[in-house]
mmCIF file of C-alpha atoms and ligand atoms in Angstrom:
data_model
loop_
_atom_site.group_PDB
_atom_site.id
_atom_site.type_symbol
_atom_site.label_atom_id
_atom_site.label_comp_id
_atom_site.label_asym_id
_atom_site.label_seq_id
_atom_site.Cartn_x
_atom_site.Cartn_y
_atom_site.Cartn_z
ATOM 1 C CA UNK A 1 52.080 28.111 -40.450
ATOM 2 C CA UNK A 2 50.815 25.125 -38.862
ATOM 3 C CA UNK A 3 47.459 23.789 -40.227
ATOM 4 C CA UNK A 4 44.562 24.564 -38.144
ATOM 5 C CA UNK A 5 42.654 21.462 -37.153
ATOM 6 C CA UNK A 6 38.966 21.279 -37.952
ATOM 7 C CA UNK A 7 37.434 19.864 -34.715
ATOM 8 C CA UNK A 8 34.964 16.999 -35.477
ATOM 9 C CA UNK A 9 31.704 18.588 -34.276
ATOM 10 C CA UNK A 10 28.831 16.295 -33.697
ATOM 11 C CA UNK A 11 25.727 17.795 -35.114
ATOM 12 C CA UNK A 12 23.370 18.358 -32.007
ATOM 13 C CA UNK A 13 20.152 16.763 -31.543
ATOM 14 C CA UNK A 14 17.207 18.661 -32.832
ATOM 15 C CA UNK A 15 14.546 19.539 -30.291
ATOM 16 C CA UNK A 16 11.037 20.124 -31.267
ATOM 17 C CA UNK A 17 8.097 21.479 -29.113
ATOM 18 C CA UNK A 18 5.272 19.240 -28.175
ATOM 19 C CA UNK A 19 3.167 20.795 -30.603
ATOM 20 C CA UNK A 20 5.580 20.307 -33.373
ATOM 21 C CA UNK A 21 5.693 16.661 -32.166
ATOM 22 C CA UNK A 22 2.111 16.083 -32.479
ATOM 23 C CA UNK A 23 2.326 17.816 -36.088
ATOM 24 C CA UNK A 24 5.332 15.440 -37.028
ATOM 25 C CA UNK A 25 3.400 12.343 -35.718
ATOM 26 C CA UNK A 26 0.482 13.311 -38.123
ATOM 27 C CA UNK A 27 2.941 13.137 -41.011
ATOM 28 C CA UNK A 28 4.268 9.679 -39.923
ATOM 29 C CA UNK A 29 6.958 10.228 -37.261
ATOM 30 C CA UNK A 30 7.070 7.644 -34.418
ATOM 31 C CA UNK A 31 7.072 9.024 -30.905
ATOM 32 C CA UNK A 32 8.980 7.024 -28.335
ATOM 33 C CA UNK A 33 8.447 7.573 -24.591
ATOM 34 C CA UNK A 34 11.854 6.619 -23.171
ATOM 35 C CA UNK A 35 11.025 6.737 -19.349
ATOM 36 C CA UNK A 36 11.067 3.701 -17.298
ATOM 37 C CA UNK A 37 8.213 1.351 -17.614
ATOM 38 C CA UNK A 38 6.652 2.333 -14.073
ATOM 39 C CA UNK A 39 6.688 5.858 -14.887
ATOM 40 C CA UNK A 40 4.210 5.559 -17.768
ATOM 41 C CA UNK A 41 1.448 4.378 -15.381
ATOM 42 C CA UNK A 42 0.135 7.868 -15.098
ATOM 43 C CA UNK A 43 -0.152 8.473 -18.599
ATOM 44 C CA UNK A 44 1.748 8.906 -21.927
ATOM 45 C CA UNK A 45 1.741 11.439 -24.553
ATOM 46 C CA UNK A 46 -1.012 10.285 -26.979
ATOM 47 C CA UNK A 47 0.347 7.910 -29.539
ATOM 48 C CA UNK A 48 3.737 7.347 -27.823
ATOM 49 C CA UNK A 49 5.163 3.736 -27.595
ATOM 50 C CA UNK A 50 6.891 2.914 -24.494
ATOM 51 C CA UNK A 51 10.702 1.980 -24.865
ATOM 52 C CA UNK A 52 12.722 2.614 -21.661
ATOM 53 C CA UNK A 53 16.195 4.185 -22.764
ATOM 54 C CA UNK A 54 18.158 1.226 -21.295
ATOM 55 C CA UNK A 55 16.262 -1.140 -23.768
ATOM 56 C CA UNK A 56 16.714 1.027 -26.828
ATOM 57 C CA UNK A 57 19.864 -1.037 -27.998
ATOM 58 C CA UNK A 58 17.870 -4.326 -27.821
ATOM 59 C CA UNK A 59 14.419 -3.311 -29.077
ATOM 60 C CA UNK A 60 14.672 -0.431 -31.331
ATOM 61 C CA UNK A 61 15.194 -2.831 -34.473
ATOM 62 C CA UNK A 62 11.968 -4.602 -34.019
ATOM 63 C CA UNK A 63 9.939 -1.590 -32.998
ATOM 64 C CA UNK A 64 11.195 0.713 -35.900
ATOM 65 C CA UNK A 65 12.936 -1.489 -38.538
ATOM 66 C CA UNK A 66 13.396 1.244 -41.061
ATOM 67 C CA UNK A 67 16.352 3.452 -40.096
ATOM 68 C CA UNK A 68 15.274 6.273 -42.343
ATOM 69 C CA UNK A 69 11.798 6.660 -40.141
ATOM 70 C CA UNK A 70 11.658 9.777 -38.230
ATOM 71 C CA UNK A 71 11.780 9.029 -34.665
ATOM 72 C CA UNK A 72 10.945 11.617 -31.776
ATOM 73 C CA UNK A 73 11.872 10.776 -28.145
ATOM 74 C CA UNK A 74 10.049 12.029 -25.154
ATOM 75 C CA UNK A 75 10.803 11.740 -21.362
ATOM 76 C CA UNK A 76 9.570 13.734 -18.174
ATOM 77 C CA UNK A 77 11.395 16.804 -18.738
ATOM 78 C CA UNK A 78 13.374 16.481 -21.966
ATOM 79 C CA UNK A 79 16.806 15.664 -20.607
ATOM 80 C CA UNK A 80 16.740 11.673 -21.082
ATOM 81 C CA UNK A 81 15.061 11.977 -24.289
ATOM 82 C CA UNK A 82 18.004 13.967 -25.780
ATOM 83 C CA UNK A 83 20.378 11.218 -24.593
ATOM 84 C CA UNK A 84 18.028 8.679 -25.984
ATOM 85 C CA UNK A 85 18.034 10.388 -29.383
ATOM 86 C CA UNK A 86 22.020 10.584 -29.378
ATOM 87 C CA UNK A 87 21.827 6.659 -28.717
ATOM 88 C CA UNK A 88 19.474 6.325 -31.823
ATOM 89 C CA UNK A 89 21.646 8.199 -33.970
ATOM 90 C CA UNK A 90 24.556 6.162 -32.884
ATOM 91 C CA UNK A 91 22.430 3.077 -33.959
ATOM 92 C CA UNK A 92 22.054 4.523 -37.321
ATOM 93 C CA UNK A 93 18.692 6.293 -37.028
ATOM 94 C CA UNK A 94 19.361 9.582 -38.830
ATOM 95 C CA UNK A 95 16.306 11.389 -38.511
ATOM 96 C CA UNK A 96 15.979 11.826 -34.647
ATOM 97 C CA UNK A 97 14.588 14.729 -32.519
ATOM 98 C CA UNK A 98 13.844 15.178 -28.861
ATOM 99 C CA UNK A 99 10.602 16.622 -27.360
ATOM 100 C CA UNK A 100 11.781 19.961 -25.476
ATOM 101 C CA UNK A 101 10.374 20.123 -21.877
ATOM 102 C CA UNK A 102 9.017 16.424 -22.064
ATOM 103 C CA UNK A 103 5.701 15.225 -20.789
ATOM 104 C CA UNK A 104 5.635 18.144 -18.340
ATOM 105 C CA UNK A 105 5.228 20.782 -21.001
ATOM 106 C CA UNK A 106 3.493 18.408 -23.144
ATOM 107 C CA UNK A 107 0.727 18.331 -20.229
ATOM 108 C CA UNK A 108 1.019 22.009 -19.365
ATOM 109 C CA UNK A 109 0.154 22.781 -23.178
ATOM 110 C CA UNK A 110 -2.848 20.779 -22.848
ATOM 111 C CA UNK A 111 -2.095 18.211 -25.528
ATOM 112 C CA UNK A 112 -3.649 14.653 -25.366
ATOM 113 C CA UNK A 113 -2.545 12.137 -22.918
ATOM 114 C CA UNK A 114 -3.239 8.277 -22.968
ATOM 115 C CA UNK A 115 -3.935 6.366 -19.709
ATOM 116 C CA UNK A 116 -2.828 2.840 -19.497
ATOM 117 C CA UNK A 117 -4.269 0.612 -16.778
ATOM 118 C CA UNK A 118 -5.512 3.367 -14.733
ATOM 119 C CA UNK A 119 -8.368 5.951 -15.589
ATOM 120 C CA UNK A 120 -7.762 9.618 -15.092
ATOM 121 C CA UNK A 121 -9.082 9.468 -11.480
ATOM 122 C CA UNK A 122 -6.820 6.525 -10.318
ATOM 123 C CA UNK A 123 -3.913 7.964 -12.081
ATOM 124 C CA UNK A 124 -4.010 11.168 -10.386
ATOM 125 C CA UNK A 125 -5.058 9.929 -6.978
ATOM 126 C CA UNK A 126 -2.369 7.440 -6.587
ATOM 127 C CA UNK A 127 0.229 9.516 -8.516
ATOM 128 C CA UNK A 128 2.653 9.541 -5.354
ATOM 129 C CA UNK A 129 2.464 5.708 -5.183
ATOM 130 C CA UNK A 130 3.135 5.335 -8.886
ATOM 131 C CA UNK A 131 6.171 7.388 -8.508
ATOM 132 C CA UNK A 132 7.574 4.889 -6.137
ATOM 133 C CA UNK A 133 9.360 1.791 -8.044
ATOM 134 C CA UNK A 134 8.472 -0.200 -4.910
ATOM 135 C CA UNK A 135 4.880 0.255 -5.581
ATOM 136 C CA UNK A 136 4.527 1.513 -8.961
ATOM 137 C CA UNK A 137 1.573 0.362 -11.297
ATOM 138 C CA UNK A 138 2.078 -3.239 -10.398
ATOM 139 C CA UNK A 139 1.700 -2.551 -6.818
ATOM 140 C CA UNK A 140 -1.231 -0.195 -7.071
ATOM 141 C CA UNK A 141 -3.073 -2.955 -9.160
ATOM 142 C CA UNK A 142 -2.293 -5.472 -6.363
ATOM 143 C CA UNK A 143 -3.711 -3.050 -3.724
ATOM 144 C CA UNK A 144 -6.932 -2.549 -5.778
ATOM 145 C CA UNK A 145 -7.179 -6.428 -5.945
ATOM 146 C CA UNK A 146 -6.615 -6.744 -2.071
ATOM 147 C CA UNK A 147 -9.181 -7.304 0.798
ATOM 148 C CA UNK A 148 -8.419 -6.062 4.416
ATOM 149 C CA UNK A 149 -10.474 -7.201 7.301
ATOM 150 C CA UNK A 150 -10.549 -4.662 10.292
ATOM 151 C CA UNK A 151 -11.740 -6.017 13.350
ATOM 152 C CA UNK A 152 -12.965 -2.825 15.314
ATOM 153 C CA UNK A 153 -13.778 0.357 13.750
ATOM 154 C CA UNK A 154 -12.357 2.129 16.868
ATOM 155 C CA UNK A 155 -9.159 3.688 17.992
ATOM 156 C CA UNK A 156 -6.756 1.483 15.910
ATOM 157 C CA UNK A 157 -9.331 0.627 13.174
ATOM 158 C CA UNK A 158 -9.923 4.439 12.499
ATOM 159 C CA UNK A 159 -6.332 5.631 11.310
ATOM 160 C CA UNK A 160 -5.653 1.983 9.724
ATOM 161 C CA UNK A 161 -9.074 2.268 7.712
ATOM 162 C CA UNK A 162 -8.489 5.775 6.715
ATOM 163 C CA UNK A 163 -5.072 5.322 5.463
ATOM 164 C CA UNK A 164 -5.934 1.966 3.771
ATOM 165 C CA UNK A 165 -8.642 3.456 1.873
ATOM 166 C CA UNK A 166 -6.678 6.568 0.922
ATOM 167 C CA UNK A 167 -3.950 3.865 -0.536
ATOM 168 C CA UNK A 168 -6.397 2.298 -2.777
ATOM 169 C CA UNK A 169 -7.118 -1.242 -0.944
ATOM 170 C CA UNK A 170 -9.863 -2.676 -3.154
ATOM 171 C CA UNK A 171 -12.226 -3.920 -0.292
ATOM 172 C CA UNK A 172 -12.316 -3.058 3.414
ATOM 173 C CA UNK A 173 -14.414 -5.175 5.601
ATOM 174 C CA UNK A 174 -15.284 -3.480 8.861
ATOM 175 C CA UNK A 175 -16.573 -5.809 11.697
ATOM 176 C CA UNK A 176 -17.774 -3.865 14.660
ATOM 177 C CA UNK A 177 -21.049 -4.079 16.781
ATOM 178 C CA UNK A 178 -20.695 -1.004 18.772
ATOM 179 C CA UNK A 179 -22.404 2.469 18.140
ATOM 180 C CA UNK A 180 -20.540 5.653 18.391
ATOM 181 C CA UNK A 181 -20.193 7.365 21.691
ATOM 182 C CA UNK A 182 -19.121 10.926 22.689
ATOM 183 C CA UNK A 183 -16.179 9.417 24.572
ATOM 184 C CA UNK A 184 -14.992 7.624 21.206
ATOM 185 C CA UNK A 185 -14.267 10.840 19.368
ATOM 186 C CA UNK A 186 -11.172 11.717 21.394
ATOM 187 C CA UNK A 187 -9.184 9.090 19.239
ATOM 188 C CA UNK A 188 -11.619 7.323 16.937
ATOM 189 C CA UNK A 189 -11.370 9.651 14.072
ATOM 190 C CA UNK A 190 -13.497 7.875 11.633
ATOM 191 C CA UNK A 191 -16.484 9.046 13.383
ATOM 192 C CA UNK A 192 -17.996 12.513 13.720
ATOM 193 C CA UNK A 193 -20.040 14.395 16.535
ATOM 194 C CA UNK A 194 -23.248 14.419 14.356
ATOM 195 C CA UNK A 195 -23.113 10.642 14.285
ATOM 196 C CA UNK A 196 -23.217 9.818 17.917
ATOM 197 C CA UNK A 197 -25.513 6.930 18.443
ATOM 198 C CA UNK A 198 -24.982 5.608 14.789
ATOM 199 C CA UNK A 199 -23.434 1.996 14.519
ATOM 200 C CA UNK A 200 -19.763 2.412 13.932
ATOM 201 C CA UNK A 201 -19.515 0.502 10.778
ATOM 202 C CA UNK A 202 -22.171 2.928 9.272
ATOM 203 C CA UNK A 203 -20.326 5.948 10.422
ATOM 204 C CA UNK A 204 -16.997 4.561 9.220
ATOM 205 C CA UNK A 205 -18.227 3.789 5.867
ATOM 206 C CA UNK A 206 -19.430 7.378 5.220
ATOM 207 C CA UNK A 207 -16.162 8.701 6.077
ATOM 208 C CA UNK A 208 -14.247 6.197 3.982
ATOM 209 C CA UNK A 209 -16.593 6.735 0.950
ATOM 210 C CA UNK A 210 -15.958 10.657 1.278
ATOM 211 C CA UNK A 211 -12.152 10.099 1.366
ATOM 212 C CA UNK A 212 -12.083 7.559 -1.599
ATOM 213 C CA UNK A 213 -15.176 6.468 -3.256
ATOM 214 C CA UNK A 214 -13.234 3.910 -5.386
ATOM 215 C CA UNK A 215 -12.864 1.615 -2.344
ATOM 216 C CA UNK A 216 -15.428 -0.855 -1.514
ATOM 217 C CA UNK A 217 -16.508 -1.040 2.265
ATOM 218 C CA UNK A 218 -18.287 -4.059 3.385
ATOM 219 C CA UNK A 219 -19.521 -3.624 6.862
ATOM 220 C CA UNK A 220 -20.856 -6.358 9.600
ATOM 221 C CA UNK A 221 -22.269 -4.827 12.659
ATOM 222 C CA UNK A 222 -21.607 -8.066 14.404
ATOM 223 C CA UNK A 223 -19.414 -9.138 17.450
ATOM 224 C CA UNK A 224 -16.797 -11.499 16.419
ATOM 225 C CA UNK A 225 -17.833 -14.983 18.022
ATOM 226 C CA UNK A 226 -16.888 -18.757 17.691
ATOM 227 C CA UNK A 227 -19.723 -19.142 15.244
ATOM 228 C CA UNK A 228 -19.079 -16.555 12.680
ATOM 229 C CA UNK A 229 -15.299 -15.744 12.957
ATOM 230 C CA UNK A 230 -14.159 -17.895 9.929
ATOM 231 C CA UNK A 231 -16.952 -16.824 7.911
ATOM 232 C CA UNK A 232 -16.329 -13.002 8.526
ATOM 233 C CA UNK A 233 -12.607 -13.144 7.730
ATOM 234 C CA UNK A 234 -12.300 -15.889 5.250
ATOM 235 C CA UNK A 235 -11.041 -14.584 1.643
ATOM 236 C CA UNK A 236 -9.025 -11.762 3.029
ATOM 237 C CA UNK A 237 -5.404 -11.164 2.280
ATOM 238 C CA UNK A 238 -4.660 -9.423 5.680
ATOM 239 C CA UNK A 239 -6.680 -8.992 8.943
ATOM 240 C CA UNK A 240 -6.037 -5.974 11.278
ATOM 241 C CA UNK A 241 -6.684 -6.735 14.887
ATOM 242 C CA UNK A 242 -8.040 -3.494 16.442
ATOM 243 C CA UNK A 243 -9.945 -5.446 19.140
ATOM 244 C CA UNK A 244 -10.439 -4.184 22.724
ATOM 245 C CA UNK A 245 -10.666 -7.486 24.405
ATOM 246 C CA UNK A 246 -8.925 -10.846 25.105
ATOM 247 C CA UNK A 247 -11.675 -13.235 23.750
ATOM 248 C CA UNK A 248 -11.721 -11.549 20.322
ATOM 249 C CA UNK A 249 -8.079 -11.509 19.911
ATOM 250 C CA UNK A 250 -7.740 -15.169 20.863
ATOM 251 C CA UNK A 251 -10.624 -16.070 18.393
ATOM 252 C CA UNK A 252 -8.913 -13.979 15.719
ATOM 253 C CA UNK A 253 -5.547 -15.490 16.204
ATOM 254 C CA UNK A 254 -6.826 -19.082 15.873
ATOM 255 C CA UNK A 255 -8.790 -18.312 12.865
ATOM 256 C CA UNK A 256 -6.130 -16.499 11.212
ATOM 257 C CA UNK A 257 -3.873 -19.325 11.844
ATOM 258 C CA UNK A 258 -6.271 -21.953 10.514
ATOM 259 C CA UNK A 259 -7.161 -19.962 7.354
ATOM 260 C CA UNK A 260 -3.422 -18.881 6.918
ATOM 261 C CA UNK A 261 -4.175 -15.187 6.823
ATOM 262 C CA UNK A 262 -1.622 -12.902 8.057
ATOM 263 C CA UNK A 263 -2.727 -10.954 11.313
ATOM 264 C CA UNK A 264 -1.506 -7.407 12.031
ATOM 265 C CA UNK A 265 -1.636 -7.164 15.906
ATOM 266 C CA UNK A 266 -1.668 -3.678 17.601
ATOM 267 C CA UNK A 267 -2.479 -2.952 21.245
ATOM 268 C CA UNK A 268 -2.505 0.417 23.362
ATOM 269 C CA UNK A 269 -2.451 1.197 27.034
ATOM 270 C CA UNK A 270 -2.340 4.451 28.584
ATOM 271 C CA UNK A 271 0.649 6.037 27.125
ATOM 272 C CA UNK A 272 2.181 2.937 25.489
ATOM 273 C CA UNK A 273 1.522 0.771 22.460
ATOM 274 C CA UNK A 274 2.752 -2.290 20.597
ATOM 275 C CA UNK A 275 2.668 -3.960 17.179
ATOM 276 C CA UNK A 276 3.834 -7.061 15.554
ATOM 277 C CA UNK A 277 2.712 -9.295 12.614
ATOM 278 C CA UNK A 278 1.785 -13.016 13.099
ATOM 279 C CA UNK A 279 1.836 -14.739 9.806
ATOM 280 C CA UNK A 280 0.892 -18.265 9.591
ATOM 281 C CA UNK A 281 2.157 -18.833 6.212
ATOM 282 C CA UNK A 282 5.709 -18.546 7.659
ATOM 283 C CA UNK A 283 7.054 -21.415 9.611
ATOM 284 C CA UNK A 284 9.228 -19.360 11.866
ATOM 285 C CA UNK A 285 6.388 -16.784 12.676
ATOM 286 C CA UNK A 286 5.036 -16.734 16.337
ATOM 287 C CA UNK A 287 1.438 -16.534 16.962
ATOM 288 C CA UNK A 288 -0.553 -14.183 19.381
ATOM 289 C CA UNK A 289 -0.518 -16.915 22.039
ATOM 290 C CA UNK A 290 3.406 -17.248 21.809
ATOM 291 C CA UNK A 291 3.167 -13.689 23.242
ATOM 292 C CA UNK A 292 0.261 -14.310 25.585
ATOM 293 C CA UNK A 293 -0.219 -18.096 26.052
ATOM 294 C CA UNK A 294 -3.148 -17.761 28.509
ATOM 295 C CA UNK A 295 -5.748 -14.962 28.710
ATOM 296 C CA UNK A 296 -5.046 -12.766 31.679
ATOM 297 C CA UNK A 297 -7.633 -12.215 34.361
ATOM 298 C CA UNK A 298 -9.793 -9.365 33.583
ATOM 299 C CA UNK A 299 -8.436 -7.113 36.304
ATOM 300 C CA UNK A 300 -4.843 -7.492 34.904
ATOM 301 C CA UNK A 301 -5.841 -6.373 31.455
ATOM 302 C CA UNK A 302 -7.907 -3.138 31.662
ATOM 303 C CA UNK A 303 -8.904 -1.811 28.378
ATOM 304 C CA UNK A 304 -9.156 1.890 27.435
ATOM 305 C CA UNK A 305 -12.680 2.563 29.094
ATOM 306 C CA UNK A 306 -10.927 1.601 32.545
ATOM 307 C CA UNK A 307 -7.352 2.655 32.108
ATOM 308 C CA UNK A 308 -7.523 5.515 29.775
ATOM 309 C CA UNK A 309 -5.331 6.213 26.708
ATOM 310 C CA UNK A 310 -3.772 9.201 25.131
ATOM 311 C CA UNK A 311 -5.851 10.043 22.178
ATOM 312 C CA UNK A 312 -3.126 10.113 19.629
ATOM 313 C CA UNK A 313 -1.433 6.847 20.627
ATOM 314 C CA UNK A 314 -3.894 4.489 18.864
ATOM 315 C CA UNK A 315 -3.388 6.690 15.903
ATOM 316 C CA UNK A 316 0.332 6.094 15.896
ATOM 317 C CA UNK A 317 -0.079 2.199 16.458
ATOM 318 C CA UNK A 318 -3.160 1.884 13.961
ATOM 319 C CA UNK A 319 -0.955 3.584 11.399
ATOM 320 C CA UNK A 320 1.981 1.349 11.958
ATOM 321 C CA UNK A 321 -0.631 -1.677 11.581
ATOM 322 C CA UNK A 322 -1.506 0.146 8.211
ATOM 323 C CA UNK A 323 1.855 0.200 7.008
ATOM 324 C CA UNK A 324 2.588 -3.466 7.971
ATOM 325 C CA UNK A 325 -0.470 -4.475 5.995
ATOM 326 C CA UNK A 326 0.478 -2.475 3.049
ATOM 327 C CA UNK A 327 3.848 -3.885 2.994
ATOM 328 C CA UNK A 328 2.257 -7.498 3.206
ATOM 329 C CA UNK A 329 0.022 -6.836 0.279
ATOM 330 C CA UNK A 330 2.492 -5.249 -1.854
ATOM 331 C CA UNK A 331 5.430 -8.060 -0.855
ATOM 332 C CA UNK A 332 7.906 -5.196 0.037
ATOM 333 C CA UNK A 333 10.169 -4.666 3.092
ATOM 334 C CA UNK A 334 10.631 -6.579 6.259
ATOM 335 C CA UNK A 335 7.389 -7.373 8.207
ATOM 336 C CA UNK A 336 7.279 -7.325 11.938
ATOM 337 C CA UNK A 337 7.270 -11.074 12.190
ATOM 338 C CA UNK A 338 9.086 -12.301 15.171
ATOM 339 C CA UNK A 339 9.410 -8.772 16.550
ATOM 340 C CA UNK A 340 7.474 -6.753 18.982
ATOM 341 C CA UNK A 341 7.804 -3.191 18.276
ATOM 342 C CA UNK A 342 6.869 -1.082 21.417
ATOM 343 C CA UNK A 343 6.419 2.612 21.548
ATOM 344 C CA UNK A 344 6.315 4.803 24.695
ATOM 345 C CA UNK A 345 4.774 8.257 24.052
ATOM 346 C CA UNK A 346 6.074 9.840 27.206
ATOM 347 C CA UNK A 347 9.710 8.894 26.525
ATOM 348 C CA UNK A 348 9.120 9.479 22.917
ATOM 349 C CA UNK A 349 10.907 6.196 22.208
ATOM 350 C CA UNK A 350 10.556 2.912 20.267
ATOM 351 C CA UNK A 351 12.022 -0.215 21.175
ATOM 352 C CA UNK A 352 11.832 -3.752 19.591
ATOM 353 C CA UNK A 353 11.748 -6.900 21.376
ATOM 354 C CA UNK A 354 12.621 -10.187 19.630
ATOM 355 C CA UNK A 355 9.345 -12.412 19.518
ATOM 356 C CA UNK A 356 10.489 -15.909 18.760
ATOM 357 C CA UNK A 357 8.104 -18.737 18.183
ATOM 358 C CA UNK A 358 7.335 -20.557 21.386
ATOM 359 C CA UNK A 359 7.916 -24.513 21.020
ATOM 360 C CA UNK A 360 5.484 -24.924 23.994
ATOM 361 C CA UNK A 361 2.736 -22.530 22.762
ATOM 362 C CA UNK A 362 -0.667 -23.741 23.354
ATOM 363 C CA UNK A 363 -1.711 -22.052 20.001
ATOM 364 C CA UNK A 364 0.939 -22.973 17.398
ATOM 365 C CA UNK A 365 2.962 -25.535 19.227
ATOM 366 C CA UNK A 366 3.363 -29.122 18.204
ATOM 367 C CA UNK A 367 1.019 -30.101 20.885
ATOM 368 C CA UNK A 368 -1.713 -27.402 20.189
ATOM 369 C CA UNK A 369 -4.955 -28.986 19.178
ATOM 370 C CA UNK A 370 -7.709 -26.841 18.085
ATOM 371 C CA UNK A 371 -10.794 -28.451 19.069
ATOM 372 C CA UNK A 372 -13.051 -25.669 18.150
ATOM 373 C CA UNK A 373 -13.633 -21.893 18.590
ATOM 374 C CA UNK A 374 -15.762 -22.484 21.323
ATOM 375 C CA UNK A 375 -12.991 -23.790 23.508
ATOM 376 C CA UNK A 376 -11.180 -20.491 23.163
ATOM 377 C CA UNK A 377 -14.326 -18.543 24.157
ATOM 378 C CA UNK A 378 -14.721 -20.762 27.245
ATOM 379 C CA UNK A 379 -11.072 -20.366 27.972
ATOM 380 C CA UNK A 380 -11.220 -16.786 28.003
ATOM 381 C CA UNK A 381 -14.556 -16.869 29.998
ATOM 382 C CA UNK A 382 -12.870 -18.932 32.663
ATOM 383 C CA UNK A 383 -10.384 -16.350 33.258
HETATM 384 ZN ZN1 ZN B 1 2.185 -19.723 19.166
#
């Protein structure tokens, strides 16, 4: 009769409930959160030390030198913590257990959570950003420290400001000298019927504060002019061009180039719109005047009040501007530098044009000389 081989059976890893884990912590067990670093931004089980599973082999000896110590592992749902506990056992730690159900069950049972760099409001409000490795805690903190200037609290500025405020940009500066009119409400969704006649920047501030009270909203009920343009946009990380006239756009472009602030350009006309990014910090970036070297005659460039616009169109273009602004602040993705993205609502089609820097550009070319912003104002007035 053949001898029956006894299979070498690995002792399964012990699993403990979150409540049991709290009890064992009290008696001296160490709790390790084995999720990735960015996953801990929205909170950890009270008393847990962060040690991502991939770093266990290098770091456990310095974190828990005594191999007889009891170690409990926790992750989001209890799967990775089991694997981590197995690794710990292989490294010679005999007393290991995994928290069943992970942080999900921990939270569901109302056990204490510790928050890191974020208070409870921010951790919950920005939780969907914190889940993205490309944003995460570090990115969210970058946004909170960022300042965006929006020229115009109108069709383009409305969606851009709403979503930038929702995203947690620290400071939004709104520059607009108009008052809310009934004809604005078809597309300028920052405003409200009850606030017709109110300065747009005040109306906008009210809406933005209601959406995200954490965001600071600075307002200037002024028209952008040669005399104030630098003062108004200096110190910002990104400028969003939501202007409805050429003189303002030319001024803004010149000032952003001089102050080396990226300018996110957007424009709409009837059923079409376009977006681009002019970033003076990049040598290869064109400027607004590479696209429009000279201001067109007023009759060739009608604004929305003259030509009409489909209400949703500035919504689409303004959100593309907000998306570019967020990417610039976070330093992720490929910005629309050197590219003009065009949208045709009737055809439901996007197309992209290459927009190289123009060596003869009167704005950024080698022969361009900026005498002063007054010159630009006069240049525009002459056309
Ligand atoms: Zn140029």
